[in-house]
């Protein structure tokens, strides 16, 4: 950290304030010093004036509290200095410029002696852009989560609205199956029954995908009876194929293992 060498130099340069001022003025980061008793700014380099969008003269004599968005942050900083034996680093504090512009700064601080007075030296690293990017990512994440929740609610309502009449249709199919029917009518009824149950399974699968997205689904492994699956699939699409004069059939080769029931 930059702070330790600065503090060591401060102890060695107590008799030469001019050298210490030159060191702080030419530091590659904003540096300010406040009087620990009055909390007023007693030194600031040009980089500090730039980050707060003012001049060095505009900073000198100003109470440090004027630059904190939340006064409690300065209290936490001072408490951290007491707990950290005179140094603290890596604090992210929201401050404000002379024009009221919010500034996010990563702050490091230490206790020094400056001009014969007990002082507090603070260095700032402007992280406003980084925090803005983090806020934007957080908003995007929240929006995505809200969208997922809305999608889940929509699918829940959709499934209810579709399943209710569909179950009624399947119930009527079951009643018709008990009636005396011609072989052709019974075959058509079986196709209708299979199509309805396929649609019902599709709706339930949509709900499963919604639950999967929210991490609330348990997957289950189950064997597929290939002959039953192909028979139902062909029966479902045969009417549409025949309407276009297309013959639709399926063949299971002898080397395909028999289904496990």
Coordinates of N, CA and C in Angstrom, one line a residue:
X1 N 0.8 -1.2 0.0 CA 0.0 0.0 0.0 C 0.9 1.2 0.0
X2 N 0.4 2.3 -0.7 CA 1.1 3.6 -0.7 C 1.3 4.2 0.7
X3 N 0.4 3.8 1.6 CA 0.3 4.5 2.9 C 1.5 4.3 3.8
X4 N 2.0 3.1 3.9 CA 3.1 2.8 4.8 C 4.3 3.6 4.4
X5 N 4.8 3.6 3.2 CA 6.0 4.4 2.9 C 5.8 5.9 3.1
X6 N 4.6 6.4 2.8 CA 4.3 7.8 3.1 C 4.4 8.1 4.6
X7 N 3.9 7.2 5.4 CA 3.9 7.5 6.9 C 5.4 7.4 7.4
X8 N 6.1 6.4 6.8 CA 7.5 6.3 7.2 C 8.3 7.6 6.8
X9 N 8.0 8.0 5.6 CA 8.7 9.3 5.1 C 8.3 10.4 6.0
X10 N 7.0 10.5 6.4 CA 6.6 11.6 7.3 C 7.4 11.6 8.6
X11 N 7.6 10.4 9.1 CA 8.4 10.4 10.4 C 9.8 10.9 10.2
X12 N 10.4 10.5 9.0 CA 11.7 10.9 8.7 C 11.8 12.4 8.3
X13 N 10.7 12.9 7.8 CA 10.8 14.3 7.2 C 10.1 15.3 8.1
X14 N 9.9 15.0 9.4 CA 9.2 15.9 10.2 C 9.9 17.3 10.3
X15 N 11.2 17.2 10.2 CA 12.0 18.5 10.2 C 12.0 19.2 8.9
X16 N 11.4 18.6 7.8 CA 11.4 19.2 6.5 C 10.1 19.2 5.9
X17 N 9.2 20.1 6.3 CA 7.8 20.1 5.8 C 7.8 20.4 4.3
X18 N 8.8 21.1 3.8 CA 8.8 21.4 2.4 C 9.0 20.2 1.6
X19 N 9.9 19.3 2.0 CA 10.1 18.0 1.3 C 8.8 17.2 1.3
X20 N 8.2 17.2 2.5 CA 6.9 16.3 2.6 C 5.8 16.9 1.7
X21 N 5.7 18.2 1.6 CA 4.7 18.9 0.8 C 5.0 18.5 -0.7
X22 N 6.3 18.5 -1.1 CA 6.6 18.2 -2.5 C 6.2 16.7 -2.8
X23 N 6.5 15.9 -1.8 CA 6.1 14.5 -2.0 C 4.6 14.3 -2.2
X24 N 3.8 14.9 -1.3 CA 2.4 14.8 -1.4 C 1.8 15.5 -2.7
X25 N 2.4 16.6 -3.0 CA 1.9 17.4 -4.2 C 2.1 16.6 -5.4
X26 N 3.2 15.9 -5.5 CA 3.6 15.1 -6.8 C 3.1 13.7 -6.7
X27 N 2.4 13.3 -5.7 CA 1.9 11.9 -5.6 C 0.9 11.6 -6.8
X28 N 1.0 10.4 -7.4 CA 0.2 10.1 -8.6 C -1.3 9.8 -8.2
X29 N -1.7 10.3 -7.1 CA -3.1 10.1 -6.7 C -3.5 11.3 -5.8
X30 N -4.8 11.5 -5.7 CA -5.3 12.6 -4.8 C -4.9 12.4 -3.4
X31 N -4.3 13.4 -2.8 CA -3.9 13.4 -1.3 C -4.4 14.6 -0.7
X32 N -5.1 14.5 0.5 CA -5.5 15.6 1.3 C -5.1 15.3 2.8
X33 N -4.9 16.4 3.5 CA -4.6 16.3 4.9 C -5.6 17.2 5.7
X34 N -6.2 16.6 6.8 CA -7.1 17.4 7.6 C -6.5 17.5 9.0
X35 N -6.9 18.6 9.7 CA -6.5 18.8 11.1 C -7.4 17.9 11.9
X36 N -6.8 17.0 12.7 CA -7.5 16.1 13.5 C -8.4 16.8 14.6
X37 N -8.0 17.9 15.0 CA -8.8 18.6 16.0 C -10.0 19.4 15.4
X38 N -9.7 20.1 14.3 CA -10.8 20.9 13.7 C -11.5 20.2 12.6
X39 N -10.9 19.1 12.0 CA -11.3 18.4 10.8 C -11.3 19.2 9.6
X40 N -10.7 20.4 9.6 CA -10.6 21.2 8.4 C -9.4 20.8 7.5
X41 N -9.6 21.0 6.2 CA -8.5 20.7 5.3 C -7.4 21.6 5.4
X42 N -6.2 21.1 5.6 CA -5.0 21.9 5.8 C -4.0 21.7 4.6
X43 N -4.2 20.7 3.8 CA -3.4 20.5 2.6 C -4.2 19.7 1.6
X44 N -4.0 20.0 0.3 CA -4.6 19.2 -0.8 C -3.7 19.4 -2.0
X45 N -3.5 18.3 -2.7 CA -2.8 18.4 -4.0 C -3.7 18.7 -5.1
X46 N -3.2 19.0 -6.3 CA -4.0 19.3 -7.5 C -4.9 18.2 -7.9
X47 N -4.5 16.9 -7.7 CA -5.3 15.8 -8.1 C -6.6 15.7 -7.2
X48 N -6.4 16.1 -5.9 CA -7.6 16.2 -5.0 C -8.6 17.3 -5.5
X49 N -8.0 18.4 -5.9 CA -8.9 19.5 -6.4 C -9.7 19.1 -7.6
X50 N -9.0 18.3 -8.5 CA -9.6 17.8 -9.7 C -10.7 16.8 -9.5
X51 N -10.5 15.9 -8.5 CA -11.5 14.9 -8.3 C -12.8 15.5 -7.7
X52 N -12.6 16.6 -6.9 CA -13.8 17.3 -6.3 C -14.2 18.5 -7.1
X53 N -13.6 18.7 -8.3 CA -14.0 19.7 -9.2 C -14.0 21.1 -8.6
X54 N -12.8 21.4 -8.0 CA -12.7 22.7 -7.4 C -11.2 23.1 -7.5
X55 N -10.8 24.1 -6.7 CA -9.3 24.4 -6.7 C -8.8 24.1 -5.3
X56 N -7.5 24.1 -5.2 CA -6.8 23.8 -3.9 C -7.3 24.9 -2.9
X57 N -7.3 26.1 -3.4 CA -7.7 27.2 -2.5 C -9.2 27.0 -2.0
X58 N -10.0 26.4 -2.9 CA -11.4 26.1 -2.5 C -11.5 25.0 -1.5
X59 N -10.5 24.2 -1.4 CA -10.5 23.1 -0.4 C -10.0 23.5 1.0
X60 N -9.0 24.3 1.0 CA -8.3 24.7 2.2 C -9.2 25.4 3.2
X61 N -9.3 24.9 4.4 CA -10.1 25.5 5.4 C -11.5 24.9 5.5
X62 N -11.9 24.1 4.5 CA -13.2 23.5 4.5 C -13.3 22.4 5.5
X63 N -14.4 22.2 6.2 CA -14.6 21.1 7.1 C -14.7 19.8 6.2
X64 N -14.0 18.8 6.6 CA -14.0 17.5 5.9 C -15.4 16.9 5.7
X65 N -16.2 17.2 6.7 CA -17.5 16.6 6.6 C -18.3 17.0 5.4
X66 N -18.0 18.2 4.9 CA -18.7 18.8 3.7 C -18.5 17.9 2.5
X67 N -17.5 17.0 2.5 CA -17.2 16.2 1.3 C -17.8 14.8 1.4
X68 N -18.4 14.5 2.5 CA -19.0 13.2 2.6 C -20.5 13.2 2.3
X69 N -21.0 12.3 1.5 CA -22.4 12.2 1.2 C -23.2 11.7 2.4
X70 N -22.5 10.8 3.2 CA -23.1 10.4 4.4 C -22.2 10.6 5.6
X71 N -22.5 11.6 6.5 CA -21.6 11.9 7.6 C -21.1 10.7 8.4
X72 N -21.9 9.7 8.5 CA -21.6 8.5 9.2 C -20.4 7.8 8.7
X73 N -20.1 8.0 7.4 CA -18.9 7.3 6.7 C -17.6 7.9 7.3
X74 N -17.6 9.2 7.6 CA -16.4 9.7 8.3 C -16.2 9.2 9.7
X75 N -17.3 9.0 10.4 CA -17.3 8.4 11.7 C -16.7 7.0 11.6
X76 N -17.1 6.2 10.6 CA -16.6 4.9 10.4 C -15.1 4.9 10.1
X77 N -14.7 5.9 9.3 CA -13.3 6.0 8.9 C -12.4 6.3 10.1
X78 N -12.9 7.2 11.0 CA -12.1 7.5 12.2 C -12.1 6.3 13.1
X79 N -13.2 5.6 13.2 CA -13.2 4.4 14.1 C -12.3 3.3 13.5
X80 N -12.2 3.2 12.2 CA -11.3 2.3 11.6 C -9.9 2.6 11.8
X81 N -9.6 3.9 11.9 CA -8.2 4.4 12.2 C -7.8 4.0 13.6
X82 N -8.8 4.2 14.5 CA -8.5 3.8 15.9 C -8.3 2.3 16.1
X83 N -9.1 1.5 15.4 CA -9.0 0.1 15.5 C -7.8 -0.4 14.7
X84 N -7.4 0.3 13.7 CA -6.3 -0.2 12.8 C -5.0 0.3 13.2
X85 N -4.8 0.9 14.4 CA -3.5 1.4 14.9 C -3.0 2.5 14.0
X86 N -3.9 3.4 13.6 CA -3.5 4.6 12.9 C -3.6 4.5 11.4
X87 N -3.9 3.4 10.8 CA -4.0 3.3 9.3 C -5.3 2.5 9.0
X88 N -5.8 2.8 7.8 CA -7.0 2.1 7.2 C -6.9 2.2 5.7
X89 N -7.3 1.1 5.0 CA -7.2 1.2 3.6 C -8.4 0.4 3.0
X90 N -8.7 0.7 1.7 CA -9.7 0.0 1.0 C -11.1 0.3 1.3
X91 N -11.4 1.4 2.0 CA -12.8 1.7 2.3 C -13.4 2.4 1.0
X92 N -14.6 1.9 0.7 CA -15.4 2.5 -0.4 C -16.4 3.5 0.2
X93 N -16.2 4.7 -0.1 CA -17.0 5.8 0.5 C -17.7 6.7 -0.6
X94 N -18.9 7.0 -0.4 CA -19.6 7.9 -1.3 C -19.4 9.3 -0.9
X95 N -18.7 10.1 -1.7 CA -18.5 11.5 -1.4 C -19.2 12.4 -2.4
X96 N -19.0 13.7 -2.3 CA -19.6 14.6 -3.3 C -18.6 15.7 -3.6
X97 N -18.7 16.2 -4.9 CA -17.8 17.2 -5.3 C -18.4 18.6 -4.9
X98 N -17.7 19.6 -5.2 CA -18.1 21.0 -4.9 C -19.4 21.3 -5.7
X99 N -19.7 20.6 -6.8 CA -20.9 20.9 -7.6 C -22.0 20.0 -7.2
X100 N -21.8 19.2 -6.1 CA -22.8 18.3 -5.7 C -22.8 16.9 -6.4
X101 N -21.9 16.8 -7.3 CA -21.8 15.5 -8.1 C -21.4 14.4 -7.1
X102 N -22.1 13.2 -7.1 CA -21.7 12.1 -6.3 C -20.4 11.5 -6.8
X103 N -19.5 11.2 -5.8 CA -18.2 10.6 -6.2 C -18.0 9.3 -5.3
X104 N -17.8 8.2 -5.9 CA -17.4 7.0 -5.2 C -15.9 6.9 -5.1
X105 N -15.3 6.8 -3.9 CA -13.9 6.8 -3.8 C -13.5 5.7 -2.9
X106 N -12.4 5.0 -3.3 CA -11.7 4.0 -2.5 C -10.7 4.8 -1.7
X107 N -10.8 4.8 -0.4 CA -10.1 5.6 0.5 C -9.1 4.9 1.4
X108 N -7.9 5.4 1.5 CA -6.9 4.9 2.4 C -6.5 6.1 3.3
X109 N -6.2 5.9 4.5 CA -6.0 7.0 5.4 C -5.0 6.6 6.5
X110 N -4.3 7.6 7.1 CA -3.4 7.3 8.2 C -3.2 8.6 9.0
X111 N -2.8 8.4 10.2 CA -2.5 9.6 11.1 C -1.1 10.0 11.0
X112 N -0.9 11.3 10.8 CA 0.5 11.8 10.7 C 0.6 13.1 11.5
X113 N 1.8 13.7 11.5 CA 2.1 15.0 12.0 C 2.4 15.9 10.9
X114 N 1.7 17.1 10.8 CA 1.9 18.0 9.6 C 1.9 19.4 10.1
X115 N 2.9 20.1 9.9 CA 3.0 21.5 10.3 C 2.9 21.7 11.8
X116 N 3.4 20.7 12.5 CA 3.4 20.7 14.0 C 2.0 20.4 14.6
X117 N 1.1 19.9 13.7 CA -0.2 19.5 14.2 C -0.5 18.1 13.9
X118 N -1.4 17.5 14.7 CA -1.8 16.1 14.5 C -2.8 16.2 13.3
X119 N -2.4 15.4 12.3 CA -3.2 15.4 11.0 C -3.7 14.0 10.6
X120 N -4.6 14.1 9.6 CA -5.1 12.8 9.0 C -4.9 12.9 7.5
X121 N -4.1 12.1 7.0 CA -3.8 12.1 5.5 C -4.7 11.0 4.9
X122 N -5.3 11.5 3.8 CA -6.2 10.6 3.1 C -5.9 10.6 1.6
X123 N -5.9 9.4 1.0 CA -5.7 9.3 -0.4 C -7.0 8.7 -1.0
X124 N -7.3 9.2 -2.2 CA -8.5 8.8 -2.9 C -8.2 8.1 -4.2
X125 N -9.0 7.1 -4.5 CA -9.0 6.5 -5.9 C -10.5 6.6 -6.4
X126 N -10.7 7.3 -7.5 CA -12.0 7.5 -8.0 C -12.5 6.2 -8.6
X127 N -13.6 5.6 -8.0 CA -14.2 4.4 -8.6 C -15.6 4.6 -9.0
X128 N -15.9 5.9 -9.3 CA -17.3 6.2 -9.7 C -17.8 5.4 -10.9
X129 N -17.0 5.3 -11.9 CA -17.4 4.6 -13.1 C -17.6 3.1 -12.8
X130 N -16.7 2.5 -12.0 CA -16.8 1.1 -11.6 C -18.1 0.8 -10.9
X131 N -18.4 1.7 -9.9 CA -19.6 1.5 -9.1 C -20.9 1.7 -10.0
X132 N -20.8 2.6 -11.0 CA -21.9 2.8 -11.9 C -22.1 1.6 -12.7
X133 N -21.0 0.9 -13.2 CA -21.1 -0.3 -13.9 C -21.7 -1.4 -13.1
X134 N -21.3 -1.5 -11.8 CA -21.8 -2.5 -10.9 C -23.3 -2.3 -10.7
X135 N -23.7 -1.0 -10.5 CA -25.1 -0.7 -10.3 C -25.9 -1.1 -11.5
X136 N -25.4 -0.9 -12.7 CA -26.1 -1.2 -14.0 C -26.2 -2.7 -14.1
X137 N -25.2 -3.5 -13.7 CA -25.2 -4.9 -13.8 C -26.2 -5.4 -12.8
X138 N -26.3 -4.8 -11.6 CA -27.2 -5.2 -10.6 C -28.7 -5.0 -11.0
X139 N -28.9 -3.8 -11.7 CA -30.2 -3.6 -12.2 C -30.6 -4.6 -13.3
X140 N -29.7 -4.9 -14.1 CA -29.9 -5.9 -15.2 C -30.2 -7.2 -14.6
X141 N -29.5 -7.6 -13.6 CA -29.7 -8.9 -12.9 C -31.1 -8.9 -12.3
X142 N -31.5 -7.8 -11.6 CA -32.8 -7.8 -11.0 C -33.9 -7.8 -12.0
X143 N -33.7 -7.1 -13.1 CA -34.7 -7.1 -14.2 C -34.9 -8.5 -14.8
X144 N -33.7 -9.2 -14.9 CA -33.8 -10.6 -15.5 C -34.5 -11.5 -14.5
X145 N -34.2 -11.3 -13.2 CA -34.9 -12.2 -12.2 C -36.4 -11.9 -12.2
X146 N -36.7 -10.6 -12.3 CA -38.2 -10.2 -12.3 C -38.8 -10.8 -13.6
X147 N -38.1 -10.8 -14.7 CA -38.7 -11.3 -15.9 C -38.9 -12.8 -15.8
X148 N -37.9 -13.5 -15.2 CA -38.1 -15.0 -15.0 C -39.3 -15.2 -14.1
X149 N -39.5 -14.4 -13.0 CA -40.6 -14.6 -12.1 C -41.9 -14.4 -12.9
X150 N -42.0 -13.3 -13.7 CA -43.2 -13.0 -14.5 C -43.5 -14.2 -15.5
X151 N -42.4 -14.7 -16.1 CA -42.6 -15.8 -17.0 C -43.2 -17.0 -16.2
X152 N -42.6 -17.3 -15.0 CA -43.2 -18.4 -14.3 C -44.6 -18.2 -13.9
X153 N -45.0 -17.0 -13.5 CA -46.4 -16.7 -13.2 C -47.3 -16.9 -14.5
X154 N -46.8 -16.4 -15.6 CA -47.5 -16.5 -16.9 C -47.7 -18.0 -17.3
X155 N -46.7 -18.8 -17.1 CA -46.8 -20.2 -17.5 C -47.8 -20.9 -16.5
X156 N -47.8 -20.5 -15.3 CA -48.7 -21.1 -14.3 C -50.2 -20.8 -14.7
X157 N -50.4 -19.5 -15.0 CA -51.8 -19.2 -15.5 C -52.2 -19.8 -16.8
X158 N -51.2 -19.9 -17.7 CA -51.5 -20.5 -19.0 C -51.8 -22.0 -18.8
X159 N -51.0 -22.6 -18.0 CA -51.3 -24.1 -17.8 C -52.6 -24.3 -17.3
X160 N -53.0 -23.5 -16.3 CA -54.4 -23.6 -15.7 C -55.4 -23.4 -16.8
X161 N -55.3 -22.4 -17.6 CA -56.3 -22.0 -18.5 C -56.4 -23.1 -19.6
X162 N -55.3 -23.7 -20.0 CA -55.3 -24.7 -21.0 C -55.7 -26.1 -20.5
X163 N -55.2 -26.4 -19.3 CA -55.4 -27.8 -18.7 C -56.9 -27.9 -18.3
X164 N -57.5 -26.9 -17.9 CA -58.9 -27.1 -17.5 C -59.8 -27.5 -18.6
X165 N -59.9 -26.8 -19.7 CA -60.7 -27.3 -20.8 C -60.2 -28.6 -21.4
X166 N -58.8 -28.8 -21.4 CA -58.3 -30.0 -22.0 C -58.7 -31.2 -21.2
X167 N -58.6 -31.1 -19.9 CA -59.1 -32.2 -19.1 C -60.6 -32.6 -19.3
X168 N -61.3 -31.5 -19.6 CA -62.8 -31.7 -19.9 C -62.9 -32.5 -21.2
X169 N -62.1 -32.2 -22.2 CA -62.1 -32.9 -23.5 C -61.7 -34.4 -23.3
X170 N -60.7 -34.6 -22.5 CA -60.2 -36.0 -22.3 C -61.3 -36.8 -21.5
X171 N -62.0 -36.1 -20.6 CA -63.0 -36.7 -19.9 C -64.2 -37.2 -20.8
X172 N -64.5 -36.3 -21.7 CA -65.6 -36.6 -22.7 C -65.1 -37.8 -23.6
X173 N -63.8 -37.8 -23.9 CA -63.3 -38.9 -24.8 C -63.5 -40.2 -24.0
X174 N -63.1 -40.2 -22.7 CA -63.3 -41.5 -21.9 C -64.7 -41.9 -21.9
X175 N -65.7 -41.0 -21.8 CA -67.1 -41.3 -21.8 C -67.5 -41.9 -23.2
X176 N -67.0 -41.3 -24.3 CA -67.4 -41.8 -25.6 C -66.8 -43.2 -25.9
X177 N -65.6 -43.5 -25.3 CA -65.0 -44.8 -25.5 C -65.9 -45.9 -24.9
X178 N -66.7 -45.6 -23.9 CA -67.6 -46.6 -23.4 C -68.9 -46.8 -24.2
X179 N -69.1 -46.0 -25.2 CA -70.2 -46.1 -26.1 C -69.9 -47.1 -27.3
X180 N -71.0 -47.8 -27.8 CA -70.8 -48.6 -29.0 C -70.4 -47.8 -30.2
X181 N -69.2 -48.1 -30.7 CA -68.7 -47.3 -31.9 C -68.2 -48.2 -33.0
X182 N -68.2 -47.7 -34.2 CA -67.6 -48.5 -35.3 C -66.1 -48.5 -35.1
X183 N -65.5 -49.5 -35.7 CA -64.0 -49.6 -35.6 C -63.3 -48.3 -36.0
X184 N -63.8 -47.7 -37.1 CA -63.2 -46.5 -37.6 C -63.3 -45.3 -36.6
X185 N -64.6 -45.2 -36.1 CA -64.8 -44.1 -35.1 C -64.0 -44.3 -33.8
X186 N -63.8 -45.6 -33.4 CA -63.0 -45.9 -32.2 C -61.5 -45.6 -32.5
X187 N -61.0 -45.9 -33.7 CA -59.7 -45.5 -34.0 C -59.5 -44.0 -34.0
X188 N -60.4 -43.3 -34.6 CA -60.3 -41.8 -34.5 C -60.4 -41.3 -33.1
X189 N -61.2 -41.9 -32.3 CA -61.3 -41.5 -30.9 C -60.0 -41.7 -30.2
X190 N -59.3 -42.8 -30.5 CA -58.0 -43.1 -29.9 C -57.0 -42.1 -30.3
X191 N -57.1 -41.7 -31.6 CA -56.1 -40.6 -32.0 C -56.4 -39.3 -31.3
X192 N -57.7 -39.0 -31.1 CA -58.1 -37.8 -30.4 C -57.6 -37.8 -29.0
X193 N -57.7 -39.0 -28.3 CA -57.3 -39.2 -27.0 C -55.8 -39.0 -26.9
X194 N -55.1 -39.7 -27.8 CA -53.6 -39.6 -27.8 C -53.1 -38.1 -28.0
X195 N -53.8 -37.4 -28.9 CA -53.4 -36.0 -29.2 C -53.6 -35.2 -28.0
X196 N -54.8 -35.4 -27.3 CA -55.1 -34.6 -26.1 C -54.1 -34.8 -25.0
X197 N -53.7 -36.1 -24.8 CA -52.8 -36.4 -23.7 C -51.4 -35.9 -24.1
X198 N -51.0 -35.9 -25.3 CA -49.7 -35.3 -25.7 C -49.7 -33.8 -25.5
X199 N -50.8 -33.1 -25.8 CA -50.9 -31.7 -25.5 C -50.8 -31.5 -24.0
X200 N -51.5 -32.3 -23.2 CA -51.4 -32.2 -21.7 C -50.0 -32.3 -21.2
X201 N -49.3 -33.3 -21.8 CA -47.9 -33.5 -21.4 C -47.0 -32.3 -21.7
X202 N -47.3 -31.8 -22.9 CA -46.6 -30.6 -23.4 C -46.7 -29.4 -22.4
X203 N -48.0 -29.2 -22.0 CA -48.2 -28.1 -21.0 C -47.5 -28.4 -19.7
X204 N -47.5 -29.6 -19.2 CA -46.8 -30.0 -18.0 C -45.3 -29.8 -18.2
X205 N -44.8 -30.1 -19.4 CA -43.4 -30.0 -19.6 C -43.0 -28.5 -19.6
X206 N -43.9 -27.6 -20.1 CA -43.6 -26.2 -20.0 C -43.5 -25.7 -18.6
X207 N -44.3 -26.2 -17.7 CA -44.3 -25.9 -16.3 C -43.0 -26.4 -15.7
X208 N -42.5 -27.6 -16.1 CA -41.3 -28.2 -15.6 C -40.1 -27.3 -16.0
X209 N -40.1 -26.8 -17.2 CA -39.0 -25.9 -17.6 C -39.0 -24.6 -16.8
X210 N -40.2 -24.1 -16.5 CA -40.3 -22.9 -15.7 C -39.7 -23.2 -14.3
X211 N -40.1 -24.3 -13.7 CA -39.5 -24.7 -12.4 C -38.0 -24.9 -12.5
X212 N -37.6 -25.5 -13.6 CA -36.1 -25.8 -13.7 C -35.3 -24.5 -13.7
X213 N -35.9 -23.4 -14.4 CA -35.2 -22.1 -14.5 C -35.1 -21.5 -13.1
X214 N -36.0 -21.8 -12.2 CA -36.0 -21.2 -10.9 C -35.4 -22.2 -9.9
X215 N -34.9 -23.3 -10.4 CA -34.2 -24.3 -9.5 C -35.1 -25.0 -8.6
X216 N -36.4 -25.2 -9.0 CA -37.4 -25.9 -8.1 C -37.9 -27.1 -8.8
X217 N -37.1 -27.8 -9.5 CA -37.6 -29.0 -10.2 C -36.6 -30.2 -9.9
X218 N -37.2 -31.4 -9.8 CA -36.3 -32.6 -9.6 C -36.5 -33.4 -10.9
X219 N -35.4 -33.7 -11.5 CA -35.5 -34.5 -12.7 C -35.6 -36.0 -12.4
X220 N -36.4 -36.7 -13.2 CA -36.6 -38.1 -13.0 C -36.3 -38.9 -14.3
X221 N -35.5 -39.9 -14.1 CA -35.1 -40.8 -15.3 C -36.2 -41.9 -15.4
X222 N -36.6 -42.1 -16.6 CA -37.6 -43.1 -16.9 C -37.4 -43.7 -18.2
X223 N -37.6 -45.0 -18.4 CA -37.4 -45.7 -19.7 C -38.4 -45.2 -20.7
X224 N -38.0 -45.2 -22.0 CA -38.8 -44.9 -23.1 C -39.2 -46.2 -23.8
X225 N -40.5 -46.4 -23.9 CA -41.0 -47.6 -24.7 C -41.1 -47.1 -26.1
X226 N -40.1 -47.5 -26.9 CA -40.0 -46.9 -28.3 C -41.2 -47.3 -29.1
X227 N -41.7 -48.5 -29.1 CA -42.8 -48.9 -29.9 C -44.1 -48.1 -29.6
X228 N -44.3 -47.8 -28.3 CA -45.5 -47.0 -27.9 C -45.3 -45.6 -28.4
X229 N -44.1 -45.1 -28.2 CA -43.8 -43.7 -28.6 C -44.0 -43.5 -30.1
X230 N -43.5 -44.4 -30.9 CA -43.6 -44.3 -32.4 C -45.0 -44.4 -32.8
X231 N -45.8 -45.4 -32.2 CA -47.1 -45.6 -32.6 C -48.0 -44.4 -32.3
X232 N -47.8 -43.8 -31.2 CA -48.6 -42.6 -30.8 C -48.2 -41.4 -31.7
X233 N -46.9 -41.3 -32.0 CA -46.4 -40.2 -32.9 C -47.0 -40.3 -34.3
X234 N -46.9 -41.5 -34.9 CA -47.5 -41.7 -36.2 C -49.0 -41.5 -36.2
X235 N -49.7 -42.0 -35.2 CA -51.1 -41.8 -35.2 C -51.5 -40.3 -35.1
X236 N -50.7 -39.6 -34.4 CA -50.9 -38.1 -34.2 C -50.8 -37.4 -35.6
X237 N -49.8 -37.7 -36.4 CA -49.5 -37.0 -37.6 C -50.1 -37.6 -38.8
X238 N -50.7 -38.9 -38.7 CA -51.2 -39.6 -39.9 C -52.3 -38.8 -40.6
X239 N -53.3 -38.2 -39.9 CA -54.4 -37.5 -40.6 C -53.8 -36.3 -41.4
X240 N -52.9 -35.6 -40.8 CA -52.3 -34.5 -41.6 C -51.5 -35.0 -42.8
X241 N -50.8 -36.1 -42.7 CA -50.1 -36.6 -43.8 C -51.0 -37.2 -44.9
X242 N -52.1 -37.9 -44.5 CA -53.0 -38.4 -45.5 C -53.8 -37.3 -46.2
X243 N -54.0 -36.2 -45.5 CA -54.7 -35.1 -46.2 C -53.8 -34.5 -47.4
X244 N -52.5 -34.8 -47.3 CA -51.6 -34.4 -48.4 C -51.1 -35.5 -49.2
X245 N -51.9 -36.7 -49.2 CA -51.6 -37.9 -49.9 C -50.2 -38.4 -49.6
X246 N -49.8 -38.3 -48.4 CA -48.5 -38.8 -47.9 C -48.7 -40.0 -47.0
X247 N -48.0 -41.1 -47.3 CA -48.2 -42.3 -46.5 C -47.2 -42.2 -45.4
X248 N -47.6 -42.3 -44.2 CA -46.8 -42.2 -43.0 C -46.8 -43.5 -42.2
X249 N -45.6 -44.1 -42.1 CA -45.6 -45.3 -41.3 C -44.2 -45.4 -40.6
X250 N -44.0 -46.4 -39.8 CA -42.8 -46.5 -39.1 C -42.4 -48.0 -39.1
X251 N -41.1 -48.3 -39.1 CA -40.5 -49.6 -39.0 C -39.4 -49.7 -38.0
X252 N -39.5 -50.7 -37.1 CA -38.5 -50.9 -36.1 C -37.6 -52.0 -36.6
X253 N -36.3 -51.8 -36.7 CA -35.4 -52.8 -37.3 C -35.2 -53.9 -36.2
X254 N -34.9 -55.1 -36.7 CA -34.8 -56.3 -35.8 C -33.7 -56.1 -34.7
X255 N -32.6 -55.3 -35.0 CA -31.5 -55.2 -34.1 C -31.8 -54.3 -32.9
X256 N -33.0 -53.5 -33.0 CA -33.3 -52.6 -31.9 C -33.7 -53.5 -30.7
X257 N -33.1 -53.3 -29.5 CA -33.5 -54.1 -28.4 C -34.9 -53.9 -28.0
X258 N -35.6 -55.0 -27.5 CA -37.0 -54.8 -27.1 C -37.1 -53.9 -25.9
X259 N -38.3 -53.3 -25.7 CA -38.4 -52.3 -24.7 C -38.5 -53.0 -23.3
X260 N -38.0 -52.3 -22.3 CA -38.0 -52.8 -20.9 C -39.2 -52.2 -20.2
X261 N -40.1 -53.0 -19.8 CA -41.3 -52.6 -19.2 C -41.3 -52.8 -17.7

